[in-house]
Amino acid sequence: MADNLKWYVVHTYSGYENKVKANLEKTVENRSLQNLILDVQVPMEDTVEMKNGKKKVVQRKTYPGYVLVKMLMNDDSWYVVRNTRGVTGFVGPGSKPVPLTDAEVRSMGITQPLTTVDISVGENVKVVSGPFENFVASVQEINYDKKKIKAFVNMFGRDTLVEFDFEQIQKFE
């Protein structure tokens, strides 16, 4: 069942993103649809604005006019989302919503990024995404602030130092 849960992009009236999120979450709770609609997000990003000569960090919607919904697509869940106030439709051709690919989900920063990793310098990790996917790397340095590690990857018989995001690696079992 978890494999059928996918992220879908829902188009909303501009400025209604948070209302759609709230309305959808309320509907899910009222109708006990937690098994169909798992998560609703309005991706935000920090931007720096100048106001009265001072820098101010404000949160802006990354994709204005869109809400991301993790759901099991069927007639019921489609109907609930489609008929939520402020929703103009799903992104996809005609009436067939197209789920985001795992790569798109990662690039959009939807998945909660790992803030820590259960590894230490000298340990081996498995690379789970990117050009070095399925390689085993030996950790040399861990930067918790940037959420990155530097590790040696053996390529063509030589160790090469490569930088990885925490999301790209997992503990080698």
mmCIF file of N, CA, C and O in Angstrom, residues 39-139:
data_model
loop_
_atom_site.group_PDB
_atom_site.id
_atom_site.type_symbol
_atom_site.label_atom_id
_atom_site.label_comp_id
_atom_site.label_asym_id
_atom_site.label_seq_id
_atom_site.Cartn_x
_atom_site.Cartn_y
_atom_site.Cartn_z
ATOM 1 N N ASP A 39 -0.438 13.570 3.551
ATOM 2 C CA ASP A 39 0.299 14.797 3.832
ATOM 3 C C ASP A 39 -0.081 15.862 2.812
ATOM 4 O O ASP A 39 -0.325 15.562 1.651
ATOM 5 N N VAL A 40 -0.140 17.112 3.271
ATOM 6 C CA VAL A 40 -0.423 18.246 2.406
ATOM 7 C C VAL A 40 0.634 19.301 2.727
ATOM 8 O O VAL A 40 0.820 19.641 3.892
ATOM 9 N N GLN A 41 1.339 19.782 1.702
ATOM 10 C CA GLN A 41 2.391 20.756 1.958
ATOM 11 C C GLN A 41 2.338 21.920 0.990
ATOM 12 O O GLN A 41 2.005 21.759 -0.183
ATOM 13 N N VAL A 42 2.689 23.095 1.522
ATOM 14 C CA VAL A 42 2.907 24.291 0.723
ATOM 15 C C VAL A 42 4.398 24.591 0.896
ATOM 16 O O VAL A 42 4.796 25.160 1.904
ATOM 17 N N PRO A 43 5.244 24.154 -0.064
ATOM 18 C CA PRO A 43 6.698 24.350 0.112
ATOM 19 C C PRO A 43 7.050 25.830 0.250
ATOM 20 O O PRO A 43 6.571 26.666 -0.510
ATOM 21 N N MET A 44 7.883 26.120 1.247
ATOM 22 C CA MET A 44 8.301 27.496 1.532
ATOM 23 C C MET A 44 9.819 27.575 1.444
ATOM 24 O O MET A 44 10.517 26.584 1.637
ATOM 25 N N GLU A 45 10.323 28.778 1.162
ATOM 26 C CA GLU A 45 11.763 28.996 1.163
ATOM 27 C C GLU A 45 12.049 30.339 1.809
ATOM 28 O O GLU A 45 11.229 31.246 1.766
ATOM 29 N N ASP A 46 13.213 30.434 2.433
ATOM 30 C CA ASP A 46 13.625 31.695 3.043
ATOM 31 C C ASP A 46 14.242 32.583 1.970
ATOM 32 O O ASP A 46 15.095 32.127 1.206
ATOM 33 N N THR A 47 13.795 33.822 1.908
ATOM 34 C CA THR A 47 14.408 34.782 0.997
ATOM 35 C C THR A 47 14.770 36.022 1.795
ATOM 36 O O THR A 47 14.132 36.336 2.808
ATOM 37 N N VAL A 48 15.799 36.719 1.353
ATOM 38 C CA VAL A 48 16.258 37.922 2.049
ATOM 39 C C VAL A 48 15.718 39.133 1.305
ATOM 40 O O VAL A 48 15.892 39.259 0.096
ATOM 41 N N GLU A 49 15.030 39.996 2.058
ATOM 42 C CA GLU A 49 14.496 41.229 1.485
ATOM 43 C C GLU A 49 15.157 42.410 2.161
ATOM 44 O O GLU A 49 15.529 42.339 3.330
ATOM 45 N N MET A 50 15.266 43.503 1.426
ATOM 46 C CA MET A 50 15.767 44.747 2.020
ATOM 47 C C MET A 50 14.562 45.611 2.363
ATOM 48 O O MET A 50 13.712 45.868 1.509
ATOM 49 N N LYS A 51 14.465 45.994 3.635
ATOM 50 C CA LYS A 51 13.365 46.855 4.053
ATOM 51 C C LYS A 51 13.948 47.963 4.929
ATOM 52 O O LYS A 51 14.579 47.674 5.946
ATOM 53 N N ASN A 52 13.745 49.197 4.527
ATOM 54 C CA ASN A 52 14.293 50.356 5.241
ATOM 55 C C ASN A 52 15.796 50.207 5.479
ATOM 56 O O ASN A 52 16.308 50.512 6.553
ATOM 57 N N GLY A 53 16.495 49.691 4.460
ATOM 58 C CA GLY A 53 17.949 49.547 4.571
ATOM 59 C C GLY A 53 18.405 48.363 5.415
ATOM 60 O O GLY A 53 19.592 48.193 5.641
ATOM 61 N N LYS A 54 17.467 47.561 5.907
ATOM 62 C CA LYS A 54 17.824 46.407 6.734
ATOM 63 C C LYS A 54 17.465 45.116 6.005
ATOM 64 O O LYS A 54 16.435 45.035 5.340
ATOM 65 N N LYS A 55 18.335 44.127 6.174
ATOM 66 C CA LYS A 55 18.041 42.818 5.589
ATOM 67 C C LYS A 55 17.056 42.089 6.488
ATOM 68 O O LYS A 55 17.205 42.079 7.705
ATOM 69 N N LYS A 56 16.064 41.483 5.870
ATOM 70 C CA LYS A 56 15.051 40.757 6.632
ATOM 71 C C LYS A 56 14.794 39.433 5.925
ATOM 72 O O LYS A 56 14.600 39.403 4.706
ATOM 73 N N VAL A 57 14.819 38.337 6.674
ATOM 74 C CA VAL A 57 14.540 37.028 6.090
ATOM 75 C C VAL A 57 13.041 36.757 6.193
ATOM 76 O O VAL A 57 12.461 36.827 7.271
ATOM 77 N N VAL A 58 12.432 36.496 5.034
ATOM 78 C CA VAL A 58 11.000 36.201 5.011
ATOM 79 C C VAL A 58 10.777 34.871 4.311
ATOM 80 O O VAL A 58 11.572 34.458 3.471
ATOM 81 N N GLN A 59 9.684 34.216 4.684
ATOM 82 C CA GLN A 59 9.332 32.953 4.028
ATOM 83 C C GLN A 59 8.410 33.239 2.860
ATOM 84 O O GLN A 59 7.430 33.959 2.992
ATOM 85 N N ARG A 60 8.762 32.688 1.721
ATOM 86 C CA ARG A 60 7.957 32.832 0.509
ATOM 87 C C ARG A 60 7.552 31.446 0.029
ATOM 88 O O ARG A 60 8.266 30.471 0.224
ATOM 89 N N LYS A 61 6.418 31.397 -0.664
ATOM 90 C CA LYS A 61 5.993 30.127 -1.263
ATOM 91 C C LYS A 61 6.941 29.802 -2.409
ATOM 92 O O LYS A 61 7.195 30.644 -3.266
ATOM 93 N N THR A 62 7.467 28.575 -2.413
ATOM 94 C CA THR A 62 8.377 28.164 -3.479
ATOM 95 C C THR A 62 7.636 28.053 -4.802
ATOM 96 O O THR A 62 8.162 28.406 -5.850
ATOM 97 N N TYR A 63 6.398 27.549 -4.745
ATOM 98 C CA TYR A 63 5.589 27.368 -5.957
ATOM 99 C C TYR A 63 4.224 28.016 -5.745
ATOM 100 O O TYR A 63 3.254 27.326 -5.429
ATOM 101 N N PRO A 64 4.140 29.352 -5.935
ATOM 102 C CA PRO A 64 2.845 30.020 -5.718
ATOM 103 C C PRO A 64 1.766 29.429 -6.622
ATOM 104 O O PRO A 64 2.014 29.160 -7.801
ATOM 105 N N GLY A 65 0.581 29.208 -6.038
ATOM 106 C CA GLY A 65 -0.529 28.661 -6.815
ATOM 107 C C GLY A 65 -0.571 27.143 -6.823
ATOM 108 O O GLY A 65 -1.400 26.554 -7.506
ATOM 109 N N TYR A 66 0.342 26.515 -6.056
ATOM 110 C CA TYR A 66 0.372 25.052 -6.029
ATOM 111 C C TYR A 66 0.477 24.517 -4.612
ATOM 112 O O TYR A 66 1.120 25.115 -3.752
ATOM 113 N N VAL A 67 -0.155 23.369 -4.388
ATOM 114 C CA VAL A 67 -0.088 22.656 -3.118
ATOM 115 C C VAL A 67 0.306 21.223 -3.470
ATOM 116 O O VAL A 67 -0.132 20.685 -4.488
ATOM 117 N N LEU A 68 1.129 20.608 -2.631
ATOM 118 C CA LEU A 68 1.573 19.240 -2.875
ATOM 119 C C LEU A 68 0.844 18.306 -1.925
ATOM 120 O O LEU A 68 0.750 18.581 -0.729
ATOM 121 N N VAL A 69 0.302 17.217 -2.465
ATOM 122 C CA VAL A 69 -0.501 16.290 -1.672
ATOM 123 C C VAL A 69 0.049 14.880 -1.828
ATOM 124 O O VAL A 69 0.182 14.385 -2.951
ATOM 125 N N LYS A 70 0.378 14.243 -0.684
ATOM 126 C CA LYS A 70 0.805 12.836 -0.725
ATOM 127 C C LYS A 70 -0.432 11.997 -0.466
ATOM 128 O O LYS A 70 -1.051 12.094 0.591
ATOM 129 N N MET A 71 -0.806 11.197 -1.477
ATOM 130 C CA MET A 71 -2.080 10.498 -1.371
ATOM 131 C C MET A 71 -2.090 9.200 -2.164
ATOM 132 O O MET A 71 -1.260 8.974 -3.037
ATOM 133 N N LEU A 72 -3.051 8.365 -1.810
ATOM 134 C CA LEU A 72 -3.343 7.149 -2.566
ATOM 135 C C LEU A 72 -4.420 7.564 -3.558
ATOM 136 O O LEU A 72 -5.515 7.937 -3.160
ATOM 137 N N MET A 73 -4.087 7.535 -4.851
ATOM 138 C CA MET A 73 -5.027 8.043 -5.851
ATOM 139 C C MET A 73 -6.114 7.016 -6.135
ATOM 140 O O MET A 73 -5.840 5.892 -6.551
ATOM 141 N N ASN A 74 -7.349 7.393 -5.833
ATOM 142 C CA ASN A 74 -8.514 6.606 -6.247
ATOM 143 C C ASN A 74 -9.674 7.585 -6.420
ATOM 144 O O ASN A 74 -9.496 8.788 -6.240
ATOM 145 N N ASP A 75 -10.837 7.080 -6.778
ATOM 146 C CA ASP A 75 -11.966 7.976 -7.051
ATOM 147 C C ASP A 75 -12.328 8.834 -5.842
ATOM 148 O O ASP A 75 -12.611 10.023 -5.971
ATOM 149 N N ASP A 76 -12.290 8.225 -4.636
ATOM 150 C CA ASP A 76 -12.666 8.966 -3.422
ATOM 151 C C ASP A 76 -11.684 10.092 -3.125
ATOM 152 O O ASP A 76 -12.087 11.234 -2.885
ATOM 153 N N SER A 77 -10.381 9.757 -3.103
ATOM 154 C CA SER A 77 -9.384 10.772 -2.760
ATOM 155 C C SER A 77 -9.348 11.866 -3.829
ATOM 156 O O SER A 77 -9.228 13.046 -3.521
ATOM 157 N N TRP A 78 -9.474 11.478 -5.094
ATOM 158 C CA TRP A 78 -9.489 12.448 -6.190
ATOM 159 C C TRP A 78 -10.654 13.422 -5.994
ATOM 160 O O TRP A 78 -10.482 14.629 -6.097
ATOM 161 N N TYR A 79 -11.833 12.877 -5.686
ATOM 162 C CA TYR A 79 -13.029 13.687 -5.505
ATOM 163 C C TYR A 79 -12.851 14.678 -4.349
ATOM 164 O O TYR A 79 -13.188 15.854 -4.469
ATOM 165 N N VAL A 80 -12.314 14.185 -3.227
ATOM 166 C CA VAL A 80 -12.134 15.047 -2.045
ATOM 167 C C VAL A 80 -11.210 16.221 -2.367
ATOM 168 O O VAL A 80 -11.521 17.379 -2.078
ATOM 169 N N VAL A 81 -10.064 15.917 -2.987
ATOM 170 C CA VAL A 81 -9.105 16.983 -3.294
ATOM 171 C C VAL A 81 -9.693 17.934 -4.336
ATOM 172 O O VAL A 81 -9.652 19.153 -4.182
ATOM 173 N N ARG A 82 -10.250 17.374 -5.390
ATOM 174 C CA ARG A 82 -10.769 18.166 -6.511
ATOM 175 C C ARG A 82 -11.878 19.113 -6.058
ATOM 176 O O ARG A 82 -12.050 20.190 -6.623
ATOM 177 N N ASN A 83 -12.648 18.704 -5.053
ATOM 178 C CA ASN A 83 -13.775 19.516 -4.591
ATOM 179 C C ASN A 83 -13.477 20.330 -3.333
ATOM 180 O O ASN A 83 -14.386 20.809 -2.676
ATOM 181 N N THR A 84 -12.206 20.471 -3.010
ATOM 182 C CA THR A 84 -11.811 21.335 -1.892
ATOM 183 C C THR A 84 -11.849 22.782 -2.381
ATOM 184 O O THR A 84 -11.384 23.083 -3.483
ATOM 185 N N ARG A 85 -12.420 23.678 -1.551
ATOM 186 C CA ARG A 85 -12.515 25.092 -1.932
ATOM 187 C C ARG A 85 -11.138 25.657 -2.248
ATOM 188 O O ARG A 85 -10.208 25.472 -1.480
ATOM 189 N N GLY A 86 -11.030 26.330 -3.389
ATOM 190 C CA GLY A 86 -9.765 26.948 -3.778
ATOM 191 C C GLY A 86 -8.951 26.110 -4.750
ATOM 192 O O GLY A 86 -8.015 26.600 -5.358
ATOM 193 N N VAL A 87 -9.301 24.824 -4.891
ATOM 194 C CA VAL A 87 -8.583 23.941 -5.811
ATOM 195 C C VAL A 87 -9.161 24.101 -7.207
ATOM 196 O O VAL A 87 -10.374 24.029 -7.391
ATOM 197 N N THR A 88 -8.279 24.320 -8.200
ATOM 198 C CA THR A 88 -8.754 24.421 -9.579
ATOM 199 C C THR A 88 -8.515 23.111 -10.328
ATOM 200 O O THR A 88 -9.082 22.910 -11.391
ATOM 201 N N GLY A 89 -7.675 22.237 -9.781
ATOM 202 C CA GLY A 89 -7.470 20.938 -10.423
ATOM 203 C C GLY A 89 -6.109 20.353 -10.123
ATOM 204 O O GLY A 89 -5.287 20.981 -9.461
ATOM 205 N N PHE A 90 -5.900 19.132 -10.592
ATOM 206 C CA PHE A 90 -4.602 18.478 -10.465
ATOM 207 C C PHE A 90 -3.737 18.863 -11.656
ATOM 208 O O PHE A 90 -4.251 19.159 -12.732
ATOM 209 N N VAL A 91 -2.434 18.815 -11.477
ATOM 210 C CA VAL A 91 -1.522 19.016 -12.601
ATOM 211 C C VAL A 91 -1.379 17.680 -13.318
ATOM 212 O O VAL A 91 -1.082 16.661 -12.697
ATOM 213 N N GLY A 92 -1.644 17.682 -14.615
ATOM 214 C CA GLY A 92 -1.602 16.465 -15.429
ATOM 215 C C GLY A 92 -2.562 16.627 -16.581
ATOM 216 O O GLY A 92 -3.437 17.494 -16.550
ATOM 217 N N PRO A 93 -2.417 15.790 -17.608
ATOM 218 C CA PRO A 93 -3.280 15.936 -18.782
ATOM 219 C C PRO A 93 -4.726 15.535 -18.486
ATOM 220 O O PRO A 93 -4.964 14.475 -17.922
ATOM 221 N N GLY A 94 -5.663 16.378 -18.856
ATOM 222 C CA GLY A 94 -7.081 16.063 -18.690
ATOM 223 C C GLY A 94 -7.444 15.757 -17.252
ATOM 224 O O GLY A 94 -7.097 16.498 -16.347
ATOM 225 N N SER A 95 -8.125 14.629 -17.045
ATOM 226 C CA SER A 95 -8.571 14.292 -15.686
ATOM 227 C C SER A 95 -7.653 13.260 -15.045
ATOM 228 O O SER A 95 -8.002 12.657 -14.046
ATOM 229 N N LYS A 96 -6.461 13.040 -15.623
ATOM 230 C CA LYS A 96 -5.549 12.040 -15.069
ATOM 231 C C LYS A 96 -4.353 12.706 -14.406
ATOM 232 O O LYS A 96 -3.419 13.130 -15.084
ATOM 233 N N PRO A 97 -4.387 12.833 -13.079
ATOM 234 C CA PRO A 97 -3.257 13.451 -12.384
ATOM 235 C C PRO A 97 -1.992 12.605 -12.539
ATOM 236 O O PRO A 97 -2.047 11.382 -12.521
ATOM 237 N N VAL A 98 -0.863 13.271 -12.692
ATOM 238 C CA VAL A 98 0.415 12.587 -12.841
ATOM 239 C C VAL A 98 1.217 12.764 -11.560
ATOM 240 O O VAL A 98 1.456 13.899 -11.140
ATOM 241 N N PRO A 99 1.629 11.657 -10.915
ATOM 242 C CA PRO A 99 2.409 11.796 -9.688
ATOM 243 C C PRO A 99 3.820 12.295 -9.977
ATOM 244 O O PRO A 99 4.347 12.108 -11.080
ATOM 245 N N LEU A 100 4.425 12.935 -8.982
ATOM 246 C CA LEU A 100 5.814 13.363 -9.101
ATOM 247 C C LEU A 100 6.718 12.144 -9.009
ATOM 248 O O LEU A 100 6.408 11.185 -8.292
ATOM 249 N N THR A 101 7.838 12.173 -9.690
ATOM 250 C CA THR A 101 8.814 11.087 -9.561
ATOM 251 C C THR A 101 9.594 11.304 -8.268
ATOM 252 O O THR A 101 9.599 12.407 -7.711
ATOM 253 N N ASP A 102 10.280 10.257 -7.798
ATOM 254 C CA ASP A 102 11.087 10.384 -6.579
ATOM 255 C C ASP A 102 12.127 11.485 -6.730
ATOM 256 O O ASP A 102 12.394 12.237 -5.796
ATOM 257 N N ALA A 103 12.727 11.573 -7.922
ATOM 258 C CA ALA A 103 13.747 12.601 -8.163
ATOM 259 C C ALA A 103 13.144 14.002 -8.058
ATOM 260 O O ALA A 103 13.756 14.909 -7.490
ATOM 261 N N GLU A 104 11.930 14.172 -8.605
ATOM 262 C CA GLU A 104 11.259 15.480 -8.520
ATOM 263 C C GLU A 104 10.939 15.824 -7.070
ATOM 264 O O GLU A 104 11.125 16.964 -6.641
ATOM 265 N N VAL A 105 10.489 14.828 -6.315
ATOM 266 C CA VAL A 105 10.164 15.044 -4.906
ATOM 267 C C VAL A 105 11.413 15.511 -4.155
ATOM 268 O O VAL A 105 11.369 16.476 -3.395
ATOM 269 N N ARG A 106 12.535 14.839 -4.410
ATOM 270 C CA ARG A 106 13.796 15.222 -3.753
ATOM 271 C C ARG A 106 14.228 16.619 -4.171
ATOM 272 O O ARG A 106 14.609 17.438 -3.339
ATOM 273 N N SER A 107 14.166 16.914 -5.483
ATOM 274 C CA SER A 107 14.651 18.208 -5.973
ATOM 275 C C SER A 107 13.774 19.355 -5.469
ATOM 276 O O SER A 107 14.241 20.474 -5.331
ATOM 277 N N MET A 108 12.502 19.063 -5.208
ATOM 278 C CA MET A 108 11.598 20.102 -4.699
ATOM 279 C C MET A 108 11.752 20.281 -3.196
ATOM 280 O O MET A 108 11.174 21.179 -2.613
ATOM 281 N N GLY A 109 12.511 19.399 -2.582
ATOM 282 C CA GLY A 109 12.742 19.522 -1.142
ATOM 283 C C GLY A 109 11.529 19.197 -0.308
ATOM 284 O O GLY A 109 11.352 19.722 0.783
ATOM 285 N N ILE A 110 10.673 18.330 -0.819
ATOM 286 C CA ILE A 110 9.445 18.002 -0.088
ATOM 287 C C ILE A 110 9.738 17.079 1.084
ATOM 288 O O ILE A 110 9.271 17.285 2.194
ATOM 289 N N THR A 111 10.527 16.040 0.828
ATOM 290 C CA THR A 111 10.814 15.084 1.897
ATOM 291 C C THR A 111 11.584 15.796 2.990
ATOM 292 O O THR A 111 12.417 16.646 2.719
ATOM 293 N N GLN A 112 11.276 15.451 4.212
ATOM 294 C CA GLN A 112 11.966 16.083 5.325
ATOM 295 C C GLN A 112 13.437 15.711 5.283
ATOM 296 O O GLN A 112 13.781 14.543 5.376
ATOM 297 N N PRO A 113 14.335 16.700 5.112
ATOM 298 C CA PRO A 113 15.749 16.373 5.030
ATOM 299 C C PRO A 113 16.284 15.857 6.371
ATOM 300 O O PRO A 113 15.809 16.268 7.429
ATOM 301 N N LEU A 114 17.243 14.978 6.287
ATOM 302 C CA LEU A 114 17.861 14.460 7.500
ATOM 303 C C LEU A 114 18.674 15.574 8.128
ATOM 304 O O LEU A 114 19.415 16.264 7.440
ATOM 305 N N THR A 115 18.538 15.757 9.435
ATOM 306 C CA THR A 115 19.334 16.791 10.084
ATOM 307 C C THR A 115 20.575 16.180 10.721
ATOM 308 O O THR A 115 21.535 16.862 10.976
ATOM 309 N N THR A 116 20.524 14.908 10.968
ATOM 310 C CA THR A 116 21.699 14.234 11.520
ATOM 311 C C THR A 116 21.858 12.898 10.818
ATOM 312 O O THR A 116 20.927 12.388 10.214
ATOM 313 N N VAL A 117 23.059 12.367 10.907
ATOM 314 C CA VAL A 117 23.303 11.043 10.362
ATOM 315 C C VAL A 117 23.972 10.214 11.443
ATOM 316 O O VAL A 117 24.750 10.724 12.226
ATOM 317 N N ASP A 118 23.625 8.950 11.462
ATOM 318 C CA ASP A 118 24.162 8.046 12.478
ATOM 319 C C ASP A 118 25.435 7.382 11.941
ATOM 320 O O ASP A 118 25.491 6.174 11.782
ATOM 321 N N ILE A 119 26.407 8.217 11.589
ATOM 322 C CA ILE A 119 27.680 7.698 11.087
ATOM 323 C C ILE A 119 28.812 8.490 11.707
ATOM 324 O O ILE A 119 28.596 9.568 12.261
ATOM 325 N N SER A 120 30.002 7.965 11.601
ATOM 326 C CA SER A 120 31.161 8.695 12.090
ATOM 327 C C SER A 120 32.296 8.562 11.087
ATOM 328 O O SER A 120 32.270 7.707 10.194
ATOM 329 N N VAL A 121 33.294 9.415 11.230
ATOM 330 C CA VAL A 121 34.441 9.416 10.332
ATOM 331 C C VAL A 121 35.106 8.037 10.366
ATOM 332 O O VAL A 121 35.253 7.431 11.428
ATOM 333 N N GLY A 122 35.444 7.537 9.185
ATOM 334 C CA GLY A 122 36.085 6.222 9.083
ATOM 335 C C GLY A 122 35.105 5.119 8.720
ATOM 336 O O GLY A 122 35.510 4.058 8.247
ATOM 337 N N GLU A 123 33.806 5.367 8.935
ATOM 338 C CA GLU A 123 32.797 4.357 8.606
ATOM 339 C C GLU A 123 32.508 4.351 7.111
ATOM 340 O O GLU A 123 32.729 5.350 6.423
ATOM 341 N N ASN A 124 31.957 3.248 6.643
ATOM 342 C CA ASN A 124 31.522 3.162 5.245
ATOM 343 C C ASN A 124 30.038 3.485 5.151
ATOM 344 O O ASN A 124 29.264 3.125 6.037
ATOM 345 N N VAL A 125 29.661 4.165 4.065
ATOM 346 C CA VAL A 125 28.260 4.471 3.789
ATOM 347 C C VAL A 125 27.943 4.032 2.371
ATOM 348 O O VAL A 125 28.836 3.910 1.530
ATOM 349 N N LYS A 126 26.651 3.796 2.118
ATOM 350 C CA LYS A 126 26.207 3.451 0.773
ATOM 351 C C LYS A 126 25.579 4.696 0.162
ATOM 352 O O LYS A 126 24.775 5.374 0.803
ATOM 353 N N VAL A 127 25.947 4.998 -1.069
ATOM 354 C CA VAL A 127 25.385 6.140 -1.774
ATOM 355 C C VAL A 127 24.061 5.686 -2.398
ATOM 356 O O VAL A 127 24.022 4.695 -3.122
ATOM 357 N N VAL A 128 22.951 6.376 -2.068
ATOM 358 C CA VAL A 128 21.623 5.935 -2.508
ATOM 359 C C VAL A 128 21.041 6.769 -3.644
ATOM 360 O O VAL A 128 20.017 6.407 -4.213
ATOM 361 N N SER A 129 21.689 7.893 -3.996
ATOM 362 C CA SER A 129 21.211 8.672 -5.145
ATOM 363 C C SER A 129 22.357 9.483 -5.721
ATOM 364 O O SER A 129 23.384 9.685 -5.080
ATOM 365 N N GLY A 130 22.148 9.956 -6.938
ATOM 366 C CA GLY A 130 23.174 10.756 -7.607
ATOM 367 C C GLY A 130 24.042 9.897 -8.509
ATOM 368 O O GLY A 130 23.802 8.697 -8.680
ATOM 369 N N PRO A 131 25.086 10.510 -9.082
ATOM 370 C CA PRO A 131 25.923 9.791 -10.046
ATOM 371 C C PRO A 131 26.697 8.612 -9.444
ATOM 372 O O PRO A 131 27.123 7.722 -10.169
ATOM 373 N N PHE A 132 26.883 8.608 -8.114
ATOM 374 C CA PHE A 132 27.627 7.525 -7.470
ATOM 375 C C PHE A 132 26.708 6.517 -6.784
ATOM 376 O O PHE A 132 27.132 5.798 -5.876
ATOM 377 N N GLU A 133 25.438 6.477 -7.199
ATOM 378 C CA GLU A 133 24.465 5.567 -6.604
ATOM 379 C C GLU A 133 25.008 4.143 -6.596
ATOM 380 O O GLU A 133 25.623 3.695 -7.563
ATOM 381 N N ASN A 134 24.789 3.446 -5.468
ATOM 382 C CA ASN A 134 25.227 2.063 -5.229
ATOM 383 C C ASN A 134 26.720 1.914 -4.956
ATOM 384 O O ASN A 134 27.198 0.817 -4.749
ATOM 385 N N PHE A 135 27.467 3.038 -4.941
ATOM 386 C CA PHE A 135 28.872 2.969 -4.548
ATOM 387 C C PHE A 135 28.948 2.931 -3.031
ATOM 388 O O PHE A 135 28.051 3.394 -2.329
ATOM 389 N N VAL A 136 30.046 2.364 -2.524
ATOM 390 C CA VAL A 136 30.316 2.417 -1.089
ATOM 391 C C VAL A 136 31.412 3.453 -0.897
ATOM 392 O O VAL A 136 32.382 3.487 -1.659
ATOM 393 N N ALA A 137 31.227 4.334 0.085
ATOM 394 C CA ALA A 137 32.182 5.411 0.313
ATOM 395 C C ALA A 137 32.674 5.384 1.754
ATOM 396 O O ALA A 137 31.934 5.006 2.665
ATOM 397 N N SER A 138 33.907 5.803 1.951
ATOM 398 C CA SER A 138 34.510 5.849 3.283
ATOM 399 C C SER A 138 34.496 7.296 3.789
ATOM 400 O O SER A 138 35.125 8.179 3.206
ATOM 401 N N VAL A 139 33.767 7.545 4.880
ATOM 402 C CA VAL A 139 33.557 8.900 5.400
ATOM 403 C C VAL A 139 34.871 9.488 5.941
ATOM 404 O O VAL A 139 35.551 8.874 6.757
#
